[in-house]
């Protein structure tokens, strides 16, 4: 698979994980500023990030990149929920991560 194919799959995986696989429960519950009573926000944010990390692992075969995705996705979404960035910046940062993951694979940096 070439660089552009990997990137395209990572973007498609992101869209799948951030929209239909997230759902209203995770979308609302992961927000530490307005948590759902009885549902710890950090568990829901971790679950959402783990879904994304799983997609990156399935696409790239790299546990290293999956772990980076988990950390990056958690940090970006936490920052968005904190009100420090908006929706468009959130999505742009997620796509930038996909560029970095694809480049790391192409350069042989991630195994």
Coordinates of N, CA and C in Angstrom, one line a residue:
X1 N 0.8 -1.2 0.0 CA 0.0 0.0 0.0 C 0.9 1.2 0.0
X2 N 0.6 2.2 -0.8 CA 1.4 3.4 -0.9 C 0.9 4.5 0.1
X3 N 1.7 5.5 0.2 CA 1.5 6.6 1.2 C 0.1 7.2 1.1
X4 N -0.4 7.4 -0.1 CA -1.7 8.1 -0.4 C -2.8 7.1 0.0
X5 N -2.6 5.8 -0.3 CA -3.7 4.8 0.1 C -3.8 4.7 1.6
X6 N -2.7 4.7 2.3 CA -2.7 4.6 3.7 C -3.3 5.9 4.3
X7 N -3.0 7.1 3.8 CA -3.6 8.3 4.3 C -5.1 8.3 4.0
X8 N -5.5 7.9 2.8 CA -6.9 7.8 2.5 C -7.7 6.9 3.5
X9 N -7.1 5.8 3.8 CA -7.8 4.8 4.7 C -7.8 5.4 6.1
X10 N -6.7 6.1 6.5 CA -6.7 6.7 7.9 C -7.8 7.8 8.0
X11 N -7.9 8.6 6.9 CA -9.0 9.6 6.9 C -10.4 9.0 7.0
X12 N -10.6 8.0 6.2 CA -11.9 7.3 6.2 C -12.1 6.6 7.5
X13 N -11.1 6.0 8.1 CA -11.2 5.4 9.4 C -11.6 6.5 10.5
X14 N -11.0 7.7 10.4 CA -11.3 8.8 11.3 C -12.7 9.2 11.1
X15 N -13.2 9.3 9.9 CA -14.6 9.7 9.7 C -15.5 8.7 10.3
X16 N -15.2 7.4 10.1 CA -16.1 6.4 10.6 C -16.1 6.4 12.1
X17 N -14.9 6.6 12.7 CA -14.8 6.5 14.2 C -15.4 7.8 14.9
X18 N -15.3 8.9 14.2 CA -15.7 10.2 14.8 C -17.2 10.5 14.6
X19 N -17.8 9.8 13.7 CA -19.2 10.1 13.4 C -20.1 8.9 13.7
X20 N -20.3 7.9 12.9 CA -21.2 6.9 13.3 C -20.8 6.0 14.5
X21 N -19.5 5.8 14.7 CA -19.1 5.0 15.8 C -19.0 5.7 17.1
X22 N -19.0 7.0 17.1 CA -19.0 7.8 18.3 C -20.3 7.8 19.0
X23 N -21.3 8.2 18.3 CA -22.7 8.3 18.9 C -22.8 9.4 19.9
X24 N -24.0 9.7 20.2 CA -24.4 10.8 21.1 C -23.8 10.6 22.5
X25 N -23.9 9.3 23.0 CA -23.5 9.0 24.4 C -22.0 9.3 24.5
X26 N -21.1 8.9 23.7 CA -19.7 9.2 23.8 C -19.4 10.7 23.5
X27 N -20.1 11.2 22.5 CA -19.9 12.6 22.1 C -20.2 13.5 23.3
X28 N -21.2 13.3 24.0 CA -21.6 14.1 25.1 C -20.9 13.7 26.4
X29 N -20.7 12.4 26.6 CA -20.2 11.9 27.9 C -18.7 12.1 28.1
X30 N -17.9 12.3 27.0 CA -16.5 12.5 27.1 C -16.1 13.9 27.5
X31 N -17.1 14.8 27.6 CA -16.8 16.2 27.9 C -16.7 16.4 29.4
X32 N -15.5 16.7 29.9 CA -15.3 16.9 31.3 C -15.9 18.1 31.8
X33 N -16.3 19.0 31.0 CA -17.0 20.3 31.4 C -18.5 20.0 31.6
X34 N -19.1 19.0 31.0 CA -20.5 18.7 31.2 C -20.7 17.2 31.1
X35 N -20.2 16.5 32.1 CA -20.3 15.0 32.0 C -21.7 14.5 32.2
X36 N -21.9 13.3 31.8 CA -23.2 12.6 32.0 C -23.2 12.1 33.4
X37 N -24.1 12.4 34.3 CA -24.1 11.8 35.6 C -24.0 10.3 35.6
X38 N -23.1 9.8 36.4 CA -22.9 8.3 36.6 C -22.1 7.7 35.5
X39 N -21.6 8.5 34.5 CA -20.7 8.0 33.5 C -19.4 8.8 33.5
X40 N -18.4 8.2 34.1 CA -17.1 9.0 34.2 C -16.6 9.4 32.8
X41 N -16.4 10.8 32.7 CA -16.0 11.3 31.4 C -14.7 10.8 30.9
X42 N -13.8 10.5 31.8 CA -12.5 10.0 31.4 C -12.6 8.6 30.8
X43 N -13.5 7.8 31.3 CA -13.7 6.4 30.7 C -14.3 6.6 29.3
X44 N -15.2 7.5 29.1 CA -15.8 7.7 27.8 C -14.8 8.3 26.8
X45 N -14.0 9.2 27.3 CA -13.0 9.8 26.4 C -12.0 8.7 26.0
X46 N -11.6 7.9 27.0 CA -10.6 6.8 26.7 C -11.2 5.8 25.7
X47 N -12.5 5.5 25.9 CA -13.1 4.5 25.0 C -13.2 5.1 23.6
X48 N -13.5 6.4 23.4 CA -13.6 7.0 22.1 C -12.2 7.0 21.5
X49 N -11.2 7.3 22.3 CA -9.8 7.4 21.7 C -9.3 6.0 21.4
X50 N -9.7 5.0 22.2 CA -9.4 3.6 21.9 C -10.0 3.1 20.6
X51 N -11.2 3.5 20.3 CA -11.8 3.2 19.0 C -11.0 3.7 17.9
X52 N -10.5 5.0 18.0 CA -9.6 5.6 17.0 C -8.3 4.8 16.9
X53 N -7.7 4.5 18.0 CA -6.5 3.8 18.0 C -6.6 2.5 17.4
X54 N -7.7 1.8 17.6 CA -8.0 0.5 17.0 C -8.0 0.6 15.5
X55 N -8.7 1.7 15.0 CA -8.7 1.9 13.5 C -7.3 2.1 12.9
X56 N -6.5 2.9 13.6 CA -5.2 3.1 13.2 C -4.4 1.8 13.1
X57 N -4.5 1.0 14.2 CA -3.8 -0.3 14.2 C -4.3 -1.2 13.1
X58 N -5.6 -1.2 12.8 CA -6.1 -2.1 11.8 C -5.6 -1.7 10.4
X59 N -5.5 -0.4 10.2 CA -5.0 0.2 8.9 C -3.5 0.1 8.7
X60 N -2.8 0.4 9.8 CA -1.3 0.4 9.6 C -0.6 -0.8 10.1
X61 N -1.2 -1.6 11.0 CA -0.5 -2.7 11.6 C 0.5 -2.3 12.6
X62 N 0.5 -1.0 13.0 CA 1.5 -0.5 13.9 C 0.9 -0.2 15.3
X63 N 1.3 -0.9 16.3 CA 0.9 -0.7 17.7 C 1.4 0.7 18.1
X64 N 2.6 1.0 17.7 CA 3.2 2.3 18.1 C 2.4 3.4 17.6
X65 N 1.9 3.4 16.3 CA 1.1 4.5 15.8 C -0.3 4.5 16.5
X66 N -0.8 3.3 16.8 CA -2.1 3.2 17.5 C -2.0 3.9 18.9
X67 N -0.9 3.7 19.6 CA -0.6 4.3 20.9 C -0.5 5.8 20.7
X68 N 0.2 6.3 19.7 CA 0.3 7.7 19.4 C -1.1 8.3 19.1
X69 N -1.9 7.5 18.4 CA -3.2 8.0 18.1 C -4.1 8.1 19.3
X70 N -4.0 7.1 20.2 CA -4.7 7.2 21.5 C -4.4 8.5 22.3
X71 N -3.1 8.7 22.4 CA -2.6 9.9 23.2 C -3.0 11.2 22.5
X72 N -2.8 11.3 21.2 CA -3.1 12.5 20.5 C -4.6 12.8 20.4
X73 N -5.4 11.7 20.2 CA -6.8 11.9 20.1 C -7.4 12.3 21.4
X74 N -6.9 11.7 22.5 CA -7.3 12.1 23.8 C -7.0 13.6 24.1
X75 N -5.8 14.0 23.8 CA -5.4 15.4 24.1 C -6.2 16.4 23.3
X76 N -6.4 16.1 22.0 CA -7.1 17.0 21.1 C -8.5 17.1 21.5
X77 N -9.2 16.0 21.8 CA -10.6 16.0 22.2 C -10.8 16.7 23.6
X78 N -9.9 16.5 24.5 CA -9.9 17.1 25.8 C -9.8 18.6 25.6
X79 N -8.9 19.1 24.8 CA -8.7 20.5 24.5 C -10.0 21.1 23.9
X80 N -10.6 20.4 23.0 CA -11.8 20.9 22.4 C -12.9 21.0 23.4
X81 N -13.1 19.9 24.2 CA -14.1 20.0 25.3 C -13.8 21.1 26.3
X82 N -12.6 21.4 26.5 CA -12.2 22.5 27.4 C -12.5 23.9 26.8
X83 N -12.9 23.9 25.5 CA -13.2 25.2 24.9 C -12.0 25.9 24.3
X84 N -10.9 25.3 24.3 CA -9.6 26.0 23.9 C -9.5 26.0 22.3
X85 N -10.1 25.0 21.7 CA -10.2 25.0 20.2 C -11.6 24.6 19.8
X86 N -12.0 25.0 18.6 CA -13.3 24.7 18.1 C -13.3 23.4 17.3
X87 N -14.5 23.1 16.7 CA -14.7 21.9 15.9 C -13.7 21.8 14.7
X88 N -13.6 22.9 14.0 CA -12.7 22.9 12.8 C -11.3 22.6 13.2
X89 N -10.8 23.3 14.2 CA -9.4 23.1 14.6 C -9.2 21.6 15.1
X90 N -10.2 21.1 15.8 CA -10.2 19.7 16.3 C -10.1 18.8 15.1
X91 N -10.9 18.9 14.1 CA -10.8 18.1 12.9 C -9.5 18.2 12.2
X92 N -9.0 19.4 12.0 CA -7.8 19.7 11.3 C -6.6 19.0 12.0
X93 N -6.6 19.1 13.4 CA -5.5 18.4 14.1 C -5.6 16.9 14.0
X94 N -6.8 16.4 14.0 CA -6.9 14.9 13.8 C -6.4 14.5 12.4
X95 N -6.7 15.3 11.4 CA -6.2 15.0 10.0 C -4.7 15.2 9.9
X96 N -4.2 16.2 10.6 CA -2.7 16.4 10.6 C -2.0 15.1 11.3
X97 N -2.6 14.6 12.3 CA -2.1 13.3 12.9 C -2.0 12.2 11.8
X98 N -3.1 12.1 11.0 CA -3.1 11.1 10.0 C -2.0 11.3 9.0
X99 N -1.7 12.6 8.6 CA -0.6 12.9 7.7 C 0.7 12.4 8.4
X100 N 0.9 12.7 9.6 CA 2.1 12.3 10.4 C 2.2 10.7 10.4
X101 N 1.1 10.0 10.7 CA 1.2 8.6 10.8 C 1.5 8.0 9.5
X102 N 0.9 8.5 8.4 CA 1.2 7.9 7.1 C 2.7 8.2 6.7
X103 N 3.2 9.4 7.0 CA 4.6 9.7 6.7 C 5.5 8.9 7.5
X104 N 5.2 8.6 8.8 CA 6.0 7.8 9.6 C 6.1 6.4 9.0
X105 N 5.0 5.9 8.5 CA 5.0 4.5 7.9 C 5.9 4.6 6.6
X106 N 5.7 5.6 5.8 CA 6.4 5.7 4.5 C 7.9 5.8 4.8
X107 N 8.3 6.5 5.8 CA 9.7 6.7 6.2 C 10.3 5.5 6.9
X108 N 9.5 4.6 7.3 CA 9.9 3.4 8.1 C 10.2 3.7 9.5
X109 N 9.7 4.8 10.0 CA 9.9 5.2 11.4 C 9.0 4.4 12.4
X110 N 7.8 4.0 11.9 CA 6.8 3.3 12.7 C 6.7 1.8 12.2
X111 N 6.8 0.9 13.2 CA 6.7 -0.5 12.8 C 5.4 -1.1 13.4

